[in-house]
Tab-separated table of C-alpha atoms and ligand atoms in Angstrom:
chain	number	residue	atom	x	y	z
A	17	UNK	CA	18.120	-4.526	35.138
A	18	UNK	CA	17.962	-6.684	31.842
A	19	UNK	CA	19.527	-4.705	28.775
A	20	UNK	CA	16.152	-5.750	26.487
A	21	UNK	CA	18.404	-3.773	23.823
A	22	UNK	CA	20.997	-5.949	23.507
A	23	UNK	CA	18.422	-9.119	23.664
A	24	UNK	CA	16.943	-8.112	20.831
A	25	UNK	CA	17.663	-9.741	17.735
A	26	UNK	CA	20.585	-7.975	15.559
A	27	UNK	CA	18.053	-7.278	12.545
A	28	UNK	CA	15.308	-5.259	15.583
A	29	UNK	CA	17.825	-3.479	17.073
A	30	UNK	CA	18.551	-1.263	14.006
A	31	UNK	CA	14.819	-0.508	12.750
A	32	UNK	CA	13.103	2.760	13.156
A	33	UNK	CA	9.295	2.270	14.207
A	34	UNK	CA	7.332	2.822	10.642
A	35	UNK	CA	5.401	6.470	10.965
A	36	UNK	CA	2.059	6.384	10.692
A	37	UNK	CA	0.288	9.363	9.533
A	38	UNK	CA	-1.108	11.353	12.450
A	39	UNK	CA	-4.787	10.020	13.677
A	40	UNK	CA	-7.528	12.824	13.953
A	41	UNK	CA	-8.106	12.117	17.911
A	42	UNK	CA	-4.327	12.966	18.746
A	43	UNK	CA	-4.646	16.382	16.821
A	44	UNK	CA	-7.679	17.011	18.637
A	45	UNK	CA	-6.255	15.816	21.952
A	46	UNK	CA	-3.223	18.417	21.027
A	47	UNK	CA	-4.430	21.387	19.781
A	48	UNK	CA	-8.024	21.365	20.918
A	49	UNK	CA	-9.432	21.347	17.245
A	50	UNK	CA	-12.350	20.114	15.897
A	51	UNK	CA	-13.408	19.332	12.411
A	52	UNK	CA	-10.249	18.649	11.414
A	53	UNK	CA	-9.182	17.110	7.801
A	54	UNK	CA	-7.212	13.813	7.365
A	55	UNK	CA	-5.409	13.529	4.250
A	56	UNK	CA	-2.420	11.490	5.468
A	57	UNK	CA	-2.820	7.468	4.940
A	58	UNK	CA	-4.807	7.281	1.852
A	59	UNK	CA	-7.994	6.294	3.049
A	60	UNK	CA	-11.408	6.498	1.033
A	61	UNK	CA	-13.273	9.659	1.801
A	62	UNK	CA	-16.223	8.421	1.195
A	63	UNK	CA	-15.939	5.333	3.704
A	64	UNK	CA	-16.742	1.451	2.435
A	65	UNK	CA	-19.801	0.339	0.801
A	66	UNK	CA	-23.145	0.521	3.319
A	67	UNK	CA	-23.774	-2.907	2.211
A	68	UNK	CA	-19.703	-3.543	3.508
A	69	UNK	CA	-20.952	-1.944	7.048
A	70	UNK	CA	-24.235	-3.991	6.979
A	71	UNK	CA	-22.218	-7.222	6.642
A	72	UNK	CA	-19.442	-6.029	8.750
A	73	UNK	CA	-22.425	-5.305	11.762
A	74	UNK	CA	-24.202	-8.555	11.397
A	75	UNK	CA	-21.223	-10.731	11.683
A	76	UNK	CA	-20.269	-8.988	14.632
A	77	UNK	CA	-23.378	-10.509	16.500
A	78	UNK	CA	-21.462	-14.130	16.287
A	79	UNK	CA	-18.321	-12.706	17.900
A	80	UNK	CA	-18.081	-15.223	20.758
A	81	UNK	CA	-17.236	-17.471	17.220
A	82	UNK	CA	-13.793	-17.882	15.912
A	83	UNK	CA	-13.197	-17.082	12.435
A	84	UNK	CA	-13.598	-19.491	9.355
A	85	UNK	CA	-9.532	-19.503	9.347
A	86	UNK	CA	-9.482	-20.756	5.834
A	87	UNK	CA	-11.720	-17.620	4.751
A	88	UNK	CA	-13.230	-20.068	2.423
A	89	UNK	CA	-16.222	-17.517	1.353
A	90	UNK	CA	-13.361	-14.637	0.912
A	91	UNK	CA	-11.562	-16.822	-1.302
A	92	UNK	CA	-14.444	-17.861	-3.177
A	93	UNK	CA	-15.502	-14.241	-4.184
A	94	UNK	CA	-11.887	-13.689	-4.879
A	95	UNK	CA	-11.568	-16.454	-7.116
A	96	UNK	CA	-14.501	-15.765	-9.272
A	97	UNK	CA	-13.381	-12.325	-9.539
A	98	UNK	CA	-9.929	-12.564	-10.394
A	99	UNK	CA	-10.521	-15.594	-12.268
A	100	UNK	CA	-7.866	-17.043	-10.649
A	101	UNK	CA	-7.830	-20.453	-8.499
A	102	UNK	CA	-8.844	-20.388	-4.999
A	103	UNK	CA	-5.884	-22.329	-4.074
A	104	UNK	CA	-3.517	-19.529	-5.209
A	105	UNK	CA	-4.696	-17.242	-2.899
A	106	UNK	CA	-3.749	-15.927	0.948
A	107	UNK	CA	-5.907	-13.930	2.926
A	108	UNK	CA	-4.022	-10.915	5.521
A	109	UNK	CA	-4.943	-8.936	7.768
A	110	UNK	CA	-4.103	-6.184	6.052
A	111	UNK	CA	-2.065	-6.655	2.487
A	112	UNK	CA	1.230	-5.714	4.673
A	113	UNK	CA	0.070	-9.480	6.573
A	114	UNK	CA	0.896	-10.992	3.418
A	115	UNK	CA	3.974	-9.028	2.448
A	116	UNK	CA	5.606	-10.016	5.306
A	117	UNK	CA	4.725	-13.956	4.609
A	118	UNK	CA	6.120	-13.590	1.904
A	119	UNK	CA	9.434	-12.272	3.577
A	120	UNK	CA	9.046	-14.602	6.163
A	121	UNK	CA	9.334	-17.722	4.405
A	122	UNK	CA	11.529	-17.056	1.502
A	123	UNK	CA	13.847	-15.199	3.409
A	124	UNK	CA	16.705	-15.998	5.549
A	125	UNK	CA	19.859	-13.635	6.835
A	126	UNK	CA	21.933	-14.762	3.660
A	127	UNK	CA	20.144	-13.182	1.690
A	128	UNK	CA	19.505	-9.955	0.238
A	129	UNK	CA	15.781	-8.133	-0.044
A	130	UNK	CA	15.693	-5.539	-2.998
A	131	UNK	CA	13.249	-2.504	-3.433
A	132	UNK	CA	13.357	1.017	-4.371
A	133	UNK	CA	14.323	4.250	-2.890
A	134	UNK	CA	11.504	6.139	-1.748
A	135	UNK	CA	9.569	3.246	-1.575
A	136	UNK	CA	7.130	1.471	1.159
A	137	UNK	CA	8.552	1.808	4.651
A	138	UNK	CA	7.100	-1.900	5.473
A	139	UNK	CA	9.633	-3.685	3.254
A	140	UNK	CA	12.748	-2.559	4.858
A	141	UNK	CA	11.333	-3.144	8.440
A	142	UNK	CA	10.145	-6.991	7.252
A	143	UNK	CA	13.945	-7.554	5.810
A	144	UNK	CA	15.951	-6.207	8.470
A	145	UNK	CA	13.889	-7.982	11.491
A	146	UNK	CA	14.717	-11.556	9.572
A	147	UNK	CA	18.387	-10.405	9.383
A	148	UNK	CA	18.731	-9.732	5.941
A	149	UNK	CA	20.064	-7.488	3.828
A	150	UNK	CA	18.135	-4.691	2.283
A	151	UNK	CA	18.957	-3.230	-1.026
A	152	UNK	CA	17.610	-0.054	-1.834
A	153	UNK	CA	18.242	0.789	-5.330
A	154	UNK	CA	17.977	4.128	-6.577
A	155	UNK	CA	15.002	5.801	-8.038
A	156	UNK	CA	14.095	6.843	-11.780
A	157	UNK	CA	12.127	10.092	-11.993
A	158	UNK	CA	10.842	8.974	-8.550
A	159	UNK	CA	9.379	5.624	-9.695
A	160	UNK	CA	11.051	2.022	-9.275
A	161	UNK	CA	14.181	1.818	-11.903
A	162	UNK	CA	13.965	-1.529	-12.895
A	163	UNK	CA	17.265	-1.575	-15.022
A	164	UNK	CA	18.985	-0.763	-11.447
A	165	UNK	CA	17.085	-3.440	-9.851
A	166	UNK	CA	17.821	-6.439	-13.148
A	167	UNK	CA	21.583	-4.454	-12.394
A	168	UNK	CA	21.482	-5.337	-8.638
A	169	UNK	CA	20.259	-8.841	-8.747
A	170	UNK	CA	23.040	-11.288	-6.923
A	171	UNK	CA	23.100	-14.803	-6.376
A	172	UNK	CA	21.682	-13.617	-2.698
A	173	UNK	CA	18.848	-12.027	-3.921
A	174	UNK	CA	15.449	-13.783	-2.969
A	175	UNK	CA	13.018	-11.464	-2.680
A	176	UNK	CA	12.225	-8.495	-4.341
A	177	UNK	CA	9.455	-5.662	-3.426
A	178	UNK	CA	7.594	-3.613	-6.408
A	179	UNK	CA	4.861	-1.337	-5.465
A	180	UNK	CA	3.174	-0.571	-8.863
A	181	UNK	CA	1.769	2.741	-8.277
A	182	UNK	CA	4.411	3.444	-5.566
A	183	UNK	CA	3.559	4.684	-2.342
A	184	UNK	CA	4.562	7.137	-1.553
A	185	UNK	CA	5.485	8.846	-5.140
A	186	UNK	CA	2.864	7.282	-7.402
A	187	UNK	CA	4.837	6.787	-10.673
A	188	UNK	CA	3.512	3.506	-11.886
A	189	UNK	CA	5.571	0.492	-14.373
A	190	UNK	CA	3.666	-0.380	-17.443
A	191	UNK	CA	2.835	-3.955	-18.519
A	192	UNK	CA	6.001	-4.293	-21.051
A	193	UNK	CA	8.705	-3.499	-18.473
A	194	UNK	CA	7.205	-5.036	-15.665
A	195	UNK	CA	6.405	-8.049	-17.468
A	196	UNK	CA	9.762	-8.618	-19.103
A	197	UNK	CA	11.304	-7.562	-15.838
A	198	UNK	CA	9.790	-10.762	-14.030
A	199	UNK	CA	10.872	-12.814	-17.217
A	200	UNK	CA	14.372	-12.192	-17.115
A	201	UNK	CA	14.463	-13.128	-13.623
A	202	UNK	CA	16.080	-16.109	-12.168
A	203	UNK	CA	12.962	-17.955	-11.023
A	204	UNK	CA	14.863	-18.533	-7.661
A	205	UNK	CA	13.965	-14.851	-6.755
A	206	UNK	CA	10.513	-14.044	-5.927
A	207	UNK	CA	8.811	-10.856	-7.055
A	208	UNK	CA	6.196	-9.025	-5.076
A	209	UNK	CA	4.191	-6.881	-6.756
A	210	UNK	CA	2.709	-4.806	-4.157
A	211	UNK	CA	-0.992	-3.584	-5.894
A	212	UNK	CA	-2.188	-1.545	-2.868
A	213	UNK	CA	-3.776	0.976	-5.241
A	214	UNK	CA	-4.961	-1.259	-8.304
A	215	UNK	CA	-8.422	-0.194	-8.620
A	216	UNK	CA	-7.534	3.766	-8.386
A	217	UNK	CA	-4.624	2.548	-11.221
A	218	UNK	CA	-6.531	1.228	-13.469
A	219	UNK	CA	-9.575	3.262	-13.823
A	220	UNK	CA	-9.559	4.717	-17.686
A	221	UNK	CA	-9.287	8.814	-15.814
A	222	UNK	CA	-5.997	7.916	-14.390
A	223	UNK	CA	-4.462	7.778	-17.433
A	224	UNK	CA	-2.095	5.104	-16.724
A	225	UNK	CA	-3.252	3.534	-20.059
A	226	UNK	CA	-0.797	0.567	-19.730
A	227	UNK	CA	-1.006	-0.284	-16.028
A	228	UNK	CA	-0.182	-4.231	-15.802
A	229	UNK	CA	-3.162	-6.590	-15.724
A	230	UNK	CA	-0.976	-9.168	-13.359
A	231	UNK	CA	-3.813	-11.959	-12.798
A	232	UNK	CA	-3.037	-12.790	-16.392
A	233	UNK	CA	0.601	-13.464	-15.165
A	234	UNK	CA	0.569	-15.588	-11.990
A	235	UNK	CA	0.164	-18.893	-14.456
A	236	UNK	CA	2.933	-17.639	-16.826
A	237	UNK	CA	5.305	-16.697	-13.634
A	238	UNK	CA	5.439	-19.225	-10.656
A	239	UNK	CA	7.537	-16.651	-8.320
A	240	UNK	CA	5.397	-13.646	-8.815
A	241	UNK	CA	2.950	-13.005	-5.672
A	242	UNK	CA	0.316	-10.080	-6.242
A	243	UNK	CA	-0.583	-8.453	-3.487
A	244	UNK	CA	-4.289	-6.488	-3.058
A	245	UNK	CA	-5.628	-4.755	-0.009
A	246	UNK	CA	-9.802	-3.904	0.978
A	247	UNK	CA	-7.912	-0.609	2.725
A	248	UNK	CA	-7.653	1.528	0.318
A	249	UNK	CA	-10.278	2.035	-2.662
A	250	UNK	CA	-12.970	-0.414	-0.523
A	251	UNK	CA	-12.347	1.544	2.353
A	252	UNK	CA	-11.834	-0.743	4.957
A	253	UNK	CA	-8.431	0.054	6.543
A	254	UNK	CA	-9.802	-0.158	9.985
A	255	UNK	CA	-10.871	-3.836	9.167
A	256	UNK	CA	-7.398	-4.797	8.158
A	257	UNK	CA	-7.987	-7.338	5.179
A	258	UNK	CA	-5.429	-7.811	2.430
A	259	UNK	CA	-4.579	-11.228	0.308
A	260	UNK	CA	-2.201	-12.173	-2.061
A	261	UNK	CA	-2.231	-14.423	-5.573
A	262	UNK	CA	0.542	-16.843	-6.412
A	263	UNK	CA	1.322	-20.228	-7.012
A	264	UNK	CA	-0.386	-22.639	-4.844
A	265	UNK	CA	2.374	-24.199	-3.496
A	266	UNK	CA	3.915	-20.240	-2.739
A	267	UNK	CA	0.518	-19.844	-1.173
A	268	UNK	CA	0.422	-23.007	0.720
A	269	UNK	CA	3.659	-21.822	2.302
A	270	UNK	CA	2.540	-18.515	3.429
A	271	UNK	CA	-0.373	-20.428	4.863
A	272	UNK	CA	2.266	-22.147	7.173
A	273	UNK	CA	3.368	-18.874	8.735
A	274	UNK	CA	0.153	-17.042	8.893
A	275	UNK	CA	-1.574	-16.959	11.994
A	276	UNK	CA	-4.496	-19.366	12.159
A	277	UNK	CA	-7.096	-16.618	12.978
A	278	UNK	CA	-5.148	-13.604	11.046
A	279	UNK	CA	-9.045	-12.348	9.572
A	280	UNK	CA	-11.231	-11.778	11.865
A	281	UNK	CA	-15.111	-12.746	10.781
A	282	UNK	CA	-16.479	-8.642	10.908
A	283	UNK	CA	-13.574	-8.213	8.804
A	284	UNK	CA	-14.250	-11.453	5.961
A	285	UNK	CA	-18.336	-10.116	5.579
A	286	UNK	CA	-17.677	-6.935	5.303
A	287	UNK	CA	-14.278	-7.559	2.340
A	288	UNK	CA	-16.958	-10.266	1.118
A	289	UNK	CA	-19.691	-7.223	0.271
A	290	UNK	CA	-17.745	-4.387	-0.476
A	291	UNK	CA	-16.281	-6.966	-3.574
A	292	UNK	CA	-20.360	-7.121	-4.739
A	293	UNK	CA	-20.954	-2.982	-4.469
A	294	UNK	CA	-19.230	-2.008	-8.250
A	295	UNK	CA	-21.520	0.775	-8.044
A	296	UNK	CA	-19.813	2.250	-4.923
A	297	UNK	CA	-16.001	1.579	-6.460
A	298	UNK	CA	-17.013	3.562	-9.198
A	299	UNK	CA	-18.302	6.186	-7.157
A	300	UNK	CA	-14.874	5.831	-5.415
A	301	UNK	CA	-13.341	5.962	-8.325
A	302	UNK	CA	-14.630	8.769	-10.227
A	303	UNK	CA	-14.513	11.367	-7.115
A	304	UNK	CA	-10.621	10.077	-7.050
A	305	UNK	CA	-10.114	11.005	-10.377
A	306	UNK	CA	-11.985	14.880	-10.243
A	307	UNK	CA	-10.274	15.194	-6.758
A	308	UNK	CA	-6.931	14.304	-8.356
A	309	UNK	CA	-7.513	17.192	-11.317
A	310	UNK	CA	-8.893	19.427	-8.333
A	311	UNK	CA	-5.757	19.275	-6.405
A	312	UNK	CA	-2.899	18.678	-9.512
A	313	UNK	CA	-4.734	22.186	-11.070
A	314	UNK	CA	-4.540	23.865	-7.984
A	315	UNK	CA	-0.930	23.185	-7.760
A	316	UNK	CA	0.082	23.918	-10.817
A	317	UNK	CA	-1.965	27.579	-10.676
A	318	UNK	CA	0.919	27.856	-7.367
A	319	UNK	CA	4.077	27.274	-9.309
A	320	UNK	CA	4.066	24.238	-7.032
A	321	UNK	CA	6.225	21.169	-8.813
A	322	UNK	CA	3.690	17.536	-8.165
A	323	UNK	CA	4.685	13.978	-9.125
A	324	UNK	CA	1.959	13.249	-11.346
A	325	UNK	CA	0.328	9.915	-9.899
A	326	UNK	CA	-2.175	7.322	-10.545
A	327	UNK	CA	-3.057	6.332	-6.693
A	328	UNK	CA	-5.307	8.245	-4.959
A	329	UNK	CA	-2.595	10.753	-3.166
A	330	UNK	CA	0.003	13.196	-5.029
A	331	UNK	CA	3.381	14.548	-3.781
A	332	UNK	CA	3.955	17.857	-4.057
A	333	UNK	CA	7.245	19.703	-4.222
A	334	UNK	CA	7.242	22.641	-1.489
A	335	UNK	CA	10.646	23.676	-3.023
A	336	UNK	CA	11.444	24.182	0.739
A	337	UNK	CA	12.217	21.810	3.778
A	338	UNK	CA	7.993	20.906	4.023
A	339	UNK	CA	8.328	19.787	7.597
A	340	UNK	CA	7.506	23.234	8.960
A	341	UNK	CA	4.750	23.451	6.386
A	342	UNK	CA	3.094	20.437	8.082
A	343	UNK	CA	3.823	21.706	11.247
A	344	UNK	CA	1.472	25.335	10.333
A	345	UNK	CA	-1.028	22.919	8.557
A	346	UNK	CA	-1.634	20.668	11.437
A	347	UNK	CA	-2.064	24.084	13.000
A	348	UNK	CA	-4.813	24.481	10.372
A	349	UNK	CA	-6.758	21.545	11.530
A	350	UNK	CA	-5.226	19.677	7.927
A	351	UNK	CA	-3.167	15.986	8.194
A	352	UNK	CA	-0.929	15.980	5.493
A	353	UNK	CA	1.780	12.996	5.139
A	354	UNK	CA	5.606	14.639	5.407
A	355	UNK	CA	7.650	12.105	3.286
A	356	UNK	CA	11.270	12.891	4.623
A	357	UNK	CA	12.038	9.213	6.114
A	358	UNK	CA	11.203	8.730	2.382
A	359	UNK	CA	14.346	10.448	1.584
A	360	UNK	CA	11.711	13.670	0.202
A	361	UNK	CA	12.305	16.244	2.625
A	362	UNK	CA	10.666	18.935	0.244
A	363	UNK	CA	7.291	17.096	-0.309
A	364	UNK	CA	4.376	16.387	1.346
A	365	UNK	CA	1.987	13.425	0.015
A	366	UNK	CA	-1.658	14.887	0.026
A	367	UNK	CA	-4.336	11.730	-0.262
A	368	UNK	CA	-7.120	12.776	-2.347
A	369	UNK	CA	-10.354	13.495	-0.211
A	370	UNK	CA	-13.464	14.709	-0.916
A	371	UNK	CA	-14.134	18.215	-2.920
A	372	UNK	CA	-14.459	19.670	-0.002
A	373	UNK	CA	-11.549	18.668	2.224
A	374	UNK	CA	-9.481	19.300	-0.641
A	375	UNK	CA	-10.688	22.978	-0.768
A	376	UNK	CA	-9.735	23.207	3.013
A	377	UNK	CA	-6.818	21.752	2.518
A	378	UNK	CA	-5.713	24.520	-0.235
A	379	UNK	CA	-7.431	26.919	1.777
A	380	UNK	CA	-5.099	26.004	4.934
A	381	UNK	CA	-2.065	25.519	2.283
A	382	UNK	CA	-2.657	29.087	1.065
A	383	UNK	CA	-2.875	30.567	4.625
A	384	UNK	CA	0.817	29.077	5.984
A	385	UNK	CA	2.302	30.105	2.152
A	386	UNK	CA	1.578	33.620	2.942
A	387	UNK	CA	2.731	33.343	6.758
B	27	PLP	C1	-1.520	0.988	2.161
B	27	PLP	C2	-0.473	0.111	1.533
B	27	PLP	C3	-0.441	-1.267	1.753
B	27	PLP	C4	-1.417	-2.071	2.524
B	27	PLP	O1	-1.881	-1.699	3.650
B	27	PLP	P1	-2.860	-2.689	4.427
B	27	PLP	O2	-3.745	-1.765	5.141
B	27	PLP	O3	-1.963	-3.502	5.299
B	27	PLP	O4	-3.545	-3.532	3.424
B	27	PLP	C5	0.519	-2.018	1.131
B	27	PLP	N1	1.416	-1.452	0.324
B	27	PLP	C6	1.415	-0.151	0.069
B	27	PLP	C7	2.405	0.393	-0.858
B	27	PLP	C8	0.471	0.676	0.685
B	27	PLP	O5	0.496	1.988	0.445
């Protein structure tokens, strides 16, 4: 028999699979449940635009058809948008797509990948499958330190990971630091700013009154790459489209790697309308922001310690191991996300649902407290 183990290359052998949070059909297939709650991957409770799903079902009548690979329409939506050139930007399926072009062709096993403890589990899997090495610097008050990360900068660093909020704490960088973070860089290291939860960030409620406006800074910065996903505030995680923003030749490059047919067409409609339907962000948006308040208050009434975020999902402190707690609440019929391969074994991330899922969710939270 082949030893597939010791095939593998050096970088594989030592990941852990990333953890997904737990899918509704599994619990049900489990415990025999029904109407059970999912607040575990950040997802929009209120679903994408209709006009997204109309798109999304009459491109799927011209299935038999490959994708337009360049996602020429995408980008042109995009583009007027952002106000940004088409040319800078690379479409994903999914935003972690793009992440990992960018990994893949800036990185080699000399050098070294930096990012933050208790930050996204993607970017240490995408370093240590090219062979590289990952540096982990150590958290502020939760959030990216970026005086540890300007501290750990070598002449091996290439490639640096900021998620600004951070998933899975929330803490967000404001424009100053950020900005004069990527300025002091060596322009030999490239810095991904991972923007997975923008549009919850930058609505006015959030209160994150200096969140980064970064479109302004691709011109300025020629190794900063933006990264933006439809998954989270559009609602279309199940479509898997992402893209990034950087300098054209940066984005020409990723193009090299990226899989020809990476989109798929039911994917690029439905990204295309859910861009057009403000109406339905804000709606997004604003039940975000109440559902944030709901949950933070609720919290706080409990004596229960919360890192107080600007995505739409919180961290709460259970002052306890919490693995046990989302053991009893999966009992409940409630999907929490535990955050110990985080390094937080005493929180669980809650995603922000709907007024009423996050009243079952206390309700269920209530009922294994008092167990
Ligand atoms: C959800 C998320 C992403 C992107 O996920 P995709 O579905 O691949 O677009 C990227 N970064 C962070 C920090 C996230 O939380």
């Amino acid at each position: 028999m082949v030893n597939f183990f010791e095939l593998a290359a050096p970088g594989v052998r030592g990941l852990t699979p990333y953890q997904p949070g737990k899918p509704i059909g599994e619990l049900e297939r489990e415990l025999g449940l029904s109407n059970i709650v999912k607040l575990a991957s950040n997802e929009n409770p209120l679903g994408p635009s209709p006009k997204a799903l109309e798109a999304a079902l009459a491109a799927s009548k011209e299935v038999e058809l490959y994708p337009d690979g360049g996602g020429f329409e995408l980008k042109a939506a995009l583009s007027e948008r952002l106000g940004v050139a088409a040319e800078r930007i690379t479409l994903g399926n999914g935003s972690s797509d793009v992440l990992e072009f960018a990994a893949r062709v800036f990185v080699t096993p000399d050098n070294e990948v930096m990012f933050s403890q208790h930050s996204f589990a993607l970017y240490p899997i995408f370093t240590q499958t090219l062979g590289a090495q990952a540096v982990a610097t150590p958290a502020s008050r939760w959030g990216n330190d970026l005086d540890a990360m300007r501290r750990a900068v070598t002449p091996r660093t290439r490639l640096i990971f900021i998620a600004n909020p951070n998933n899975p704490t929330g803490t967000w960088l404001g424009s100053a630091a950020l900005e004069s973070f990527i300025r002091d860089l060596p322009r030999e290291v490239l810095v991904v700013v991972d923007e997975a939860y923008f549009e919850y960030a930058s609505h006015p409620a959030m209160g994150a009154a200096d969140y980064p406006d970064t479109m302004a800074w691709v011109e300025r910065y020629p190794n900063l790459i933006v990264a933006r996903t439809f998954s989270k505030c559009y609602g279309l995680a199940g479509l898997r489209v992402g893209y990034s923003v950087s300098h054209p030749e940066v984005a020409d490059l990723m193009n090299r790697v990226r899989p020809p047919f990476n989109v798929s067409s039911v994917a690029l409609a439905a990204a295309r309308a859910a861009l057009e339907d403000e109406a339905h962000l804000r709606r997004s948006l604003e039940l975000n922001a109440q559902g944030m308040q709901q949950l933070v208050a609720a919290f706080a009434e409990r004596g229960l310690a919360y890192i107080p975020s600007v995505g739409n999902f919180v961290c709460v402190d259970m002052g306890r191991p919490a693995a046990p707690l989302y053991d009893a609440l999966l009992r409940q019929g409630v999907i929490v996300r535990p955050v110990g391969n985080y390094g937080m074994p005493n929180h669980l991330r809650v995603t922000v649902g709907t007024p009423e899922q996050n009243a079952v969710f206390l309700r269920a939270l209530d009922a294994v407290l008092a167990a």
